[in-house]
């Protein structure tokens, strides 16, 4: 059962499909305080688990920490962080109820932080829709919620292939080399990503003609070898007279403004930019049509970035900082003055006061950005996806985004942002998957190998062994970090063995993905969802159920030759490597399993089956029909 309770006059966030009738607020079953802020609170029972919040740090069980819904350009994914790039305002209180708080501003989720036996949800405002959901079990409540918010996005089939990315592929020869070296080493590959370097001066929807002298021929050559190019699009539009995208947007009044009605000016990669007002339907339609500049070359995939929106600085913030720095006397500055200087510099980036200085046109009404912050990036992606569907139909263009809100899952996937080449981030990747799935995001994944810092070959192999199962399987790294392509290391055959497993599993994984979308279900689930009465399973967070057939348990610690696994029932261990499949029958209980660096462990439930294809170098060459059946 789902009940909708309405406070004030909520902004339409596009999160829900259809409209439920409003239940009188006097029937709201939890403690509720209204005013300038809204507070929802309730008691927590001993041992009760809390699931949800989508893209959030820490464990699958969210109890005991304090979180924020505030889409954040957060580059350090450490345990002290309260928010990442998405705002996914959905939680499940185990076996009692679930809540979706449809509110586009900031929310604080105290889930047993101040008091271990009390939860308190604080909205920075008084206008919201609150959906109270009941069901017989957490999975049932998640499915009901997914029915409320609509079917998950399904990308084109090639987007399930292996993909390679790097901030630093700057010219045509870089991409050709990546393609050729994958092929020479018999490493599968379906896509190569184009980060900000492909643009002319970081301007959206442009291509640097010096680095790509014949872009059409380049795209055609890549497509002829079954390689899809996936360019990045940033939210900020360079403020430059003569740049047609900026000129059009400015003339039509499509950019966000400041309190005086002038274009809000902030700095990101191109320097000073205008922020398109994606809450304006006309601006969305206009911005979506701009993708034609690349679509017309034959590009059929994009990733939207910097759309929280990320602000390196605002014009007003920079001017204020410069004045403060000029007033500093280096001869008299003490350590506190040094700290203040440092805070002035770092405080310019993604400043809350800057967000409070941005205004939108919402149906002729001026709205402060802080009240709609969490849907800004979502509406950017909506702009693109609605245009793609109008032009091509569904499932034709790959789209995923960094910032997101509930509802964007109908338009795109997400990736988990700027992680690190840390072993702990393999485990974080694993834990994010079911939480994202609960909120509708089935097409998701992390930067395999880690975006920041320097990867080691064993770390990359272990991470790829998890990435084999994630719908988005992309290897991505930052400028200036160690080469991370699979062919960059010794024993390339180990990488070929792991990547071959992905393609062998693709028919099964693709079918399981579509089934989860069709049935409003999850592809990845915590063991606690399937074995709620099993105490060990309930507390196991380094293993996941995969669809209804399998369980996964990756190795995520350095120098480990295997790992301990808990089986909540009898299962068959499949060790997959290249074309090899080794079977071991295991009884319910705790087992230590050896896992070689070129192996992918998969646990198949008794009475269930999966299908395997013959290995291929890309999805186009994969035989999707002639399949080997593996039974548990």
XYZ file of C-alpha atoms in Angstrom, residues 49-580:
532
model
C 18.063 -2.407 9.455
C 17.635 0.610 7.187
C 18.130 0.354 3.434
C 18.121 2.856 0.598
C 19.386 6.377 -0.120
C 20.828 5.200 -3.425
C 24.268 6.694 -3.988
C 25.518 7.133 -0.421
C 28.732 6.337 1.413
C 29.131 3.564 4.002
C 27.232 0.314 4.214
C 24.168 -1.246 2.676
C 22.556 -0.929 6.115
C 22.385 2.850 6.557
C 21.645 2.809 10.276
C 23.948 4.724 12.635
C 25.120 7.579 10.439
C 23.937 10.965 9.215
C 23.426 11.584 5.503
C 22.432 14.507 3.300
C 20.460 14.706 0.111
C 22.434 17.418 -1.662
C 23.939 16.631 -5.061
C 27.634 17.294 -4.474
C 30.747 17.497 -6.626
C 32.548 15.315 -4.091
C 35.954 13.994 -5.148
C 36.910 12.237 -1.885
C 34.675 9.254 -1.234
C 35.646 8.698 2.379
C 33.518 7.511 5.283
C 33.019 10.980 6.750
C 31.143 12.239 3.691
C 27.411 12.791 4.002
C 26.540 13.227 0.316
C 27.717 12.247 -3.150
C 26.400 13.194 -6.583
C 22.826 11.923 -6.359
C 19.812 12.742 -4.197
C 17.813 9.545 -3.752
C 15.308 10.240 -1.003
C 14.043 6.720 -0.407
C 14.553 4.532 2.651
C 13.193 1.186 3.824
C 12.782 0.582 7.561
C 13.070 -3.189 7.629
C 9.703 -5.025 7.667
C 7.743 -1.939 8.769
C 7.516 0.755 6.117
C 9.355 2.740 3.472
C 9.442 6.482 2.838
C 9.976 8.512 -0.303
C 10.387 12.201 0.452
C 9.809 14.039 -2.816
C 11.592 17.300 -2.097
C 14.141 19.036 -4.333
C 16.003 20.926 -1.609
C 18.410 19.768 1.078
C 17.433 16.937 3.429
C 19.330 15.665 6.447
C 18.830 12.001 7.332
C 19.791 11.245 10.923
C 19.335 7.475 11.003
C 20.327 6.738 14.574
C 23.289 9.124 14.725
C 22.314 11.473 17.560
C 20.248 8.778 19.258
C 20.740 5.119 18.297
C 17.038 4.434 18.842
C 15.636 7.416 16.921
C 15.553 8.581 13.306
C 15.018 12.198 12.333
C 14.596 13.468 8.765
C 14.898 17.246 8.377
C 13.783 19.020 5.216
C 15.135 22.498 4.531
C 11.661 23.732 3.620
C 7.956 23.153 4.069
C 6.651 22.031 0.640
C 6.928 18.328 -0.108
C 5.142 15.155 -1.098
C 5.778 12.271 1.298
C 4.951 8.739 0.228
C 4.430 6.163 2.979
C 4.819 2.604 1.670
C 4.044 -0.673 3.398
C 4.660 -4.241 2.290
C 5.407 -7.705 3.568
C 9.219 -7.422 3.190
C 11.932 -4.983 2.044
C 12.048 -6.369 -1.494
C 8.282 -6.053 -1.774
C 8.423 -2.412 -0.634
C 11.233 -1.671 -3.086
C 9.156 -3.140 -5.940
C 6.121 -1.081 -4.920
C 8.236 2.053 -4.862
C 9.682 1.247 -8.269
C 6.149 0.881 -9.607
C 5.434 4.385 -8.323
C 8.398 5.995 -10.088
C 8.305 4.132 -13.426
C 10.334 1.690 -15.486
C 14.110 1.850 -15.498
C 16.049 3.075 -18.508
C 17.363 0.425 -20.906
C 20.397 1.439 -22.986
C 21.328 -0.023 -26.395
C 22.758 -3.527 -26.174
C 26.294 -2.491 -27.113
C 26.397 -0.403 -23.916
C 26.698 -3.648 -21.936
C 30.070 -4.314 -23.531
C 33.439 -3.382 -22.029
C 34.315 0.327 -22.269
C 37.583 2.225 -21.913
C 37.970 5.829 -20.804
C 40.695 8.245 -19.732
C 40.838 11.946 -19.061
C 43.775 12.551 -21.367
C 42.755 10.912 -24.646
C 43.167 14.222 -26.475
C 43.614 13.526 -30.181
C 42.535 11.085 -32.846
C 45.694 8.992 -32.656
C 45.123 8.364 -28.919
C 41.781 6.703 -29.632
C 43.117 4.727 -32.576
C 45.938 3.411 -30.406
C 43.509 2.315 -27.667
C 41.363 0.463 -30.193
C 44.286 -1.156 -31.979
C 46.087 -2.290 -28.817
C 42.922 -3.888 -27.481
C 42.478 -5.744 -30.743
C 46.163 -6.752 -30.967
C 45.995 -8.245 -27.483
C 42.614 -9.889 -28.114
C 40.997 -7.768 -25.417
C 37.251 -7.162 -25.942
C 36.099 -3.564 -26.343
C 32.864 -1.853 -27.407
C 33.364 1.829 -26.576
C 35.990 4.489 -25.982
C 35.129 7.662 -24.099
C 35.911 11.235 -25.055
C 36.584 13.374 -21.985
C 36.813 17.176 -22.026
C 39.949 17.268 -24.222
C 38.034 16.576 -27.446
C 36.231 19.930 -27.244
C 37.283 23.292 -28.636
C 38.264 25.231 -25.481
C 35.958 23.029 -23.368
C 32.866 24.314 -25.198
C 29.890 21.939 -25.241
C 28.904 20.440 -28.615
C 32.167 21.417 -30.291
C 35.104 19.360 -31.596
C 38.695 20.587 -31.689
C 39.473 20.661 -35.417
C 43.246 20.581 -34.916
C 43.101 17.370 -32.879
C 40.347 15.856 -35.030
C 40.850 17.269 -38.561
C 38.182 15.012 -40.112
C 35.866 14.059 -37.280
C 33.306 12.377 -39.535
C 35.906 10.049 -41.052
C 37.225 9.307 -37.554
C 33.757 8.368 -36.230
C 33.070 6.251 -39.318
C 36.379 4.411 -38.959
C 35.670 3.617 -35.306
C 32.146 2.417 -36.051
C 33.447 0.215 -38.873
C 35.536 -1.617 -36.255
C 32.547 -1.819 -33.868
C 33.828 0.875 -31.519
C 31.360 3.457 -30.233
C 32.650 6.884 -29.228
C 31.025 8.381 -26.121
C 31.693 12.125 -25.622
C 31.194 14.025 -22.377
C 28.814 16.990 -22.062
C 29.139 19.437 -19.155
C 26.372 21.560 -17.696
C 28.120 24.939 -18.019
C 28.068 26.747 -21.392
C 31.115 28.933 -22.056
C 30.241 32.617 -21.934
C 31.753 33.709 -25.250
C 30.311 35.982 -27.891
C 30.327 34.257 -31.255
C 29.863 30.793 -29.719
C 26.445 29.899 -31.096
C 25.253 27.819 -28.145
C 25.944 30.636 -25.708
C 24.604 33.329 -28.020
C 21.317 31.507 -28.567
C 20.836 30.670 -24.900
C 21.581 34.208 -23.833
C 19.332 35.835 -26.451
C 16.412 33.592 -25.478
C 16.900 34.012 -21.739
C 17.655 30.331 -21.156
C 20.384 30.767 -18.531
C 19.963 30.960 -14.764
C 20.082 34.442 -13.274
C 21.149 36.185 -10.097
C 18.840 38.067 -7.733
C 18.876 41.111 -10.044
C 17.834 39.100 -13.106
C 21.277 39.160 -14.728
C 22.910 35.953 -15.969
C 24.597 34.158 -13.095
C 28.301 33.808 -13.878
C 30.480 31.047 -12.502
C 33.689 29.320 -13.495
C 34.274 25.700 -14.478
C 36.451 24.124 -17.188
C 35.930 26.774 -19.926
C 36.243 29.691 -17.513
C 33.123 31.801 -16.977
C 29.966 29.967 -18.044
C 26.224 30.349 -18.108
C 24.137 27.647 -16.452
C 21.197 26.569 -18.625
C 17.924 26.784 -16.717
C 16.886 23.160 -17.146
C 13.751 23.741 -15.084
C 12.432 25.829 -17.987
C 10.793 23.415 -20.502
C 11.744 25.635 -23.454
C 15.375 25.707 -22.307
C 15.340 21.911 -21.921
C 14.016 21.417 -25.432
C 16.589 23.843 -26.797
C 19.513 22.234 -24.956
C 18.441 18.712 -25.945
C 18.464 19.709 -29.616
C 22.092 20.833 -29.293
C 23.188 17.189 -29.029
C 22.504 17.081 -32.778
C 25.936 18.626 -33.264
C 27.384 15.219 -32.327
C 24.466 12.909 -33.084
C 24.648 13.942 -36.738
C 28.176 12.509 -36.945
C 26.805 9.137 -35.862
C 27.621 9.444 -32.153
C 25.165 7.314 -30.146
C 26.301 7.645 -26.541
C 26.901 10.466 -24.044
C 27.805 11.029 -20.414
C 26.597 14.182 -18.671
C 29.012 15.578 -16.107
C 29.543 18.535 -13.755
C 25.759 18.829 -13.464
C 25.154 19.064 -9.722
C 26.026 21.793 -10.882
C 29.723 21.845 -9.985
C 31.066 25.380 -9.456
C 34.808 26.002 -9.254
C 33.984 29.579 -8.301
C 31.419 32.281 -8.978
C 32.366 35.670 -10.369
C 31.164 37.332 -7.183
C 32.904 34.752 -5.001
C 36.190 35.174 -6.845
C 36.055 38.950 -6.540
C 35.385 38.667 -2.797
C 38.227 36.157 -2.346
C 40.711 38.344 -4.212
C 39.878 41.301 -1.923
C 40.380 39.166 1.171
C 43.702 37.810 -0.090
C 44.962 41.279 -1.039
C 44.252 42.448 2.513
C 46.589 39.828 3.995
C 49.947 41.086 5.287
C 52.458 38.215 4.922
C 54.783 39.821 7.495
C 52.186 39.662 10.254
C 50.129 36.619 9.251
C 50.054 33.959 11.978
C 48.961 30.339 11.654
C 45.292 31.291 12.095
C 45.656 33.792 9.299
C 47.141 31.045 7.134
C 44.193 28.769 7.855
C 41.807 31.613 7.031
C 43.610 32.212 3.723
C 43.375 28.525 2.865
C 39.659 28.502 3.693
C 39.093 31.507 1.460
C 40.609 29.655 -1.493
C 38.950 26.298 -0.932
C 35.672 27.875 0.144
C 35.003 29.238 -3.336
C 34.332 25.796 -4.814
C 30.716 24.590 -4.696
C 29.864 27.326 -2.211
C 26.435 27.070 -0.618
C 26.117 30.854 -0.693
C 26.665 30.748 -4.461
C 23.915 28.168 -4.850
C 21.667 30.519 -2.860
C 22.461 33.281 -5.379
C 21.140 31.411 -8.431
C 17.553 31.780 -9.647
C 15.343 29.789 -12.011
C 12.247 30.545 -14.048
C 9.667 27.990 -12.995
C 6.503 28.653 -14.967
C 6.978 32.394 -14.682
C 7.836 32.182 -10.974
C 11.365 32.954 -9.787
C 12.717 30.145 -7.619
C 15.971 30.113 -5.666
C 18.312 27.357 -6.744
C 18.776 25.987 -3.219
C 15.122 24.919 -3.294
C 15.542 22.908 -6.513
C 19.243 22.043 -6.380
C 18.751 18.284 -6.361
C 16.795 18.178 -9.630
C 19.111 20.442 -11.658
C 21.348 17.691 -13.057
C 18.391 15.355 -13.382
C 16.610 17.847 -15.611
C 19.738 18.289 -17.736
C 19.696 14.573 -18.437
C 15.944 14.647 -18.965
C 16.487 17.341 -21.625
C 18.848 15.089 -23.558
C 16.894 11.854 -23.131
C 13.567 13.345 -24.184
C 15.209 14.678 -27.324
C 16.865 11.339 -28.102
C 13.577 9.466 -27.754
C 11.761 12.006 -29.893
C 14.393 11.717 -32.627
C 15.281 8.017 -32.524
C 12.919 6.139 -30.198
C 13.846 4.187 -27.083
C 17.020 2.151 -26.486
C 18.969 3.844 -29.279
C 21.317 6.169 -27.393
C 23.466 5.494 -24.332
C 23.055 8.131 -21.647
C 24.288 8.263 -18.096
C 24.827 11.105 -15.700
C 26.792 12.056 -12.614
C 24.102 14.065 -10.798
C 20.685 12.454 -10.416
C 17.387 12.431 -8.564
C 14.620 9.876 -8.215
C 12.898 9.741 -11.608
C 15.999 10.290 -13.740
C 16.338 6.503 -13.781
C 13.668 6.536 -16.507
C 15.977 8.569 -18.748
C 19.493 7.366 -18.036
C 21.926 5.432 -15.927
C 24.485 6.804 -13.482
C 28.088 6.207 -12.627
C 29.448 6.598 -9.119
C 31.857 9.433 -9.844
C 35.454 10.211 -8.976
C 36.513 7.237 -6.889
C 40.092 6.202 -6.084
C 42.398 3.323 -6.924
C 41.864 1.975 -3.411
C 41.000 -1.573 -2.462
C 38.275 -0.247 -0.177
C 36.564 1.281 -3.200
C 35.967 -2.142 -4.723
C 33.866 -2.863 -1.650
C 32.210 0.567 -1.847
C 31.336 -0.172 -5.479
C 29.683 -3.427 -4.389
C 27.659 -1.765 -1.623
C 26.381 1.017 -3.859
C 24.811 -1.403 -6.346
C 21.724 -2.603 -4.402
C 21.068 0.846 -2.957
C 21.094 2.374 -6.455
C 18.866 -0.444 -7.740
C 16.272 0.250 -5.025
C 15.995 3.785 -6.384
C 15.511 2.625 -9.973
C 19.087 2.853 -11.233
C 19.788 -0.495 -12.864
C 22.264 0.781 -15.447
C 25.048 1.840 -13.128
C 28.670 1.178 -12.278
C 31.875 2.642 -10.922
C 35.121 3.696 -12.592
C 36.802 0.304 -12.631
C 40.377 0.473 -11.407
C 39.641 3.830 -9.778
C 39.621 7.319 -11.290
C 42.143 8.991 -8.954
C 45.609 7.738 -7.901
C 47.624 4.923 -9.452
C 46.267 1.460 -10.021
C 48.170 -1.819 -9.649
C 47.511 -4.787 -11.937
C 46.089 -6.952 -9.156
C 43.736 -4.178 -8.040
C 42.481 -3.705 -11.586
C 41.989 -7.451 -12.119
C 40.027 -7.843 -8.873
C 37.923 -4.783 -9.697
C 37.227 -6.031 -13.218
C 36.081 -9.323 -11.696
C 33.335 -7.327 -9.953
C 32.756 -5.137 -13.012
C 32.026 -8.270 -15.037
C 28.570 -8.172 -13.392
C 27.795 -4.430 -13.365
C 25.672 -3.236 -16.304
C 28.027 -0.304 -16.925
C 31.505 -1.828 -17.232
C 33.879 1.089 -17.756
C 37.576 1.462 -16.957
C 38.288 5.164 -16.352
C 41.208 7.141 -14.915
C 42.279 10.724 -14.339
C 44.847 12.807 -16.185
C 48.347 12.215 -14.840
C 47.679 8.839 -13.266
C 49.286 5.541 -14.190
C 48.180 3.933 -17.460
C 45.174 1.773 -16.669
C 44.303 0.063 -19.937
C 44.412 -3.717 -19.635
C 47.226 -3.967 -22.197
C 49.462 -1.701 -20.058
C 50.482 -4.513 -17.694
C 52.390 -7.784 -17.772
C 50.386 -10.985 -18.149
C 47.846 -9.413 -20.474
C 46.278 -12.845 -20.884
C 44.944 -12.563 -17.317
C 42.965 -9.483 -18.334
C 41.785 -11.194 -21.509
C 40.516 -14.117 -19.410
C 38.490 -11.848 -17.110
C 37.059 -9.699 -19.905
C 36.097 -12.808 -21.861
C 33.895 -13.816 -18.935
C 31.900 -10.603 -19.322
C 31.062 -11.422 -22.918
C 30.301 -15.051 -22.131
C 27.828 -13.879 -19.478
C 26.266 -11.071 -21.534
C 23.166 -12.954 -22.767
C 22.317 -13.930 -19.181
C 23.141 -10.502 -17.721
C 21.197 -8.649 -20.412
C 18.140 -10.848 -19.950
C 18.319 -10.458 -16.153
C 18.628 -6.673 -16.560
C 15.575 -6.456 -18.812
C 13.600 -8.692 -16.473
C 14.438 -6.449 -13.507
C 13.313 -3.390 -15.477
C 10.089 -5.019 -16.669
C 9.188 -6.270 -13.180
C 10.292 -3.150 -11.241
C 12.760 -5.363 -9.418
C 16.397 -5.170 -8.396
C 19.286 -6.754 -10.264
C 21.455 -6.723 -7.135
C 20.069 -7.399 -3.657
C 21.524 -7.612 -0.150
C 21.516 -11.144 1.223
C 19.233 -9.803 3.971
C 16.470 -9.372 1.387
C 16.514 -13.051 0.422
C 17.428 -14.624 3.776
C 15.838 -12.359 6.430
C 15.905 -15.063 9.139
C 19.562 -15.967 8.626
C 21.642 -13.919 11.092
C 24.890 -14.304 9.151
C 23.267 -13.445 5.827
C 21.636 -10.362 7.343
C 25.001 -8.935 8.368
C 26.902 -9.935 5.216
C 27.617 -6.858 3.089
C 30.499 -8.061 0.906
C 28.356 -10.478 -1.086
C 25.257 -9.759 -3.181
C 22.456 -11.705 -4.772
C 22.456 -11.330 -8.563
C 18.959 -11.617 -10.026
C 17.175 -14.797 -8.869
C 19.857 -17.270 -9.885
C 23.213 -16.253 -8.488
C 25.324 -14.751 -5.735
C 28.541 -12.783 -6.241
C 31.438 -12.422 -3.803
C 34.467 -10.576 -5.234
C 37.933 -10.489 -3.726
C 38.545 -6.917 -2.551
C 41.695 -7.060 -0.401
C 45.314 -6.787 -1.521
C 47.553 -9.867 -1.655
C 44.643 -12.219 -1.024
C 44.681 -15.503 -2.950
C 41.001 -16.027 -2.237
C 38.382 -15.167 0.347
C 35.924 -16.497 2.887
C 32.365 -16.781 1.637
C 29.121 -17.511 3.462
C 26.594 -19.640 1.602
C 23.045 -19.264 2.989
C 22.060 -22.425 1.082
C 23.757 -25.122 -0.999
C 25.267 -23.619 -4.150
C 27.551 -24.451 -7.050
C 30.747 -22.416 -7.263
C 31.624 -21.585 -10.857
C 35.173 -20.423 -11.460
C 35.040 -18.630 -14.807
C 38.195 -17.779 -16.737
C 38.317 -17.255 -20.491
C 36.479 -20.235 -21.963
C 37.053 -22.350 -18.840
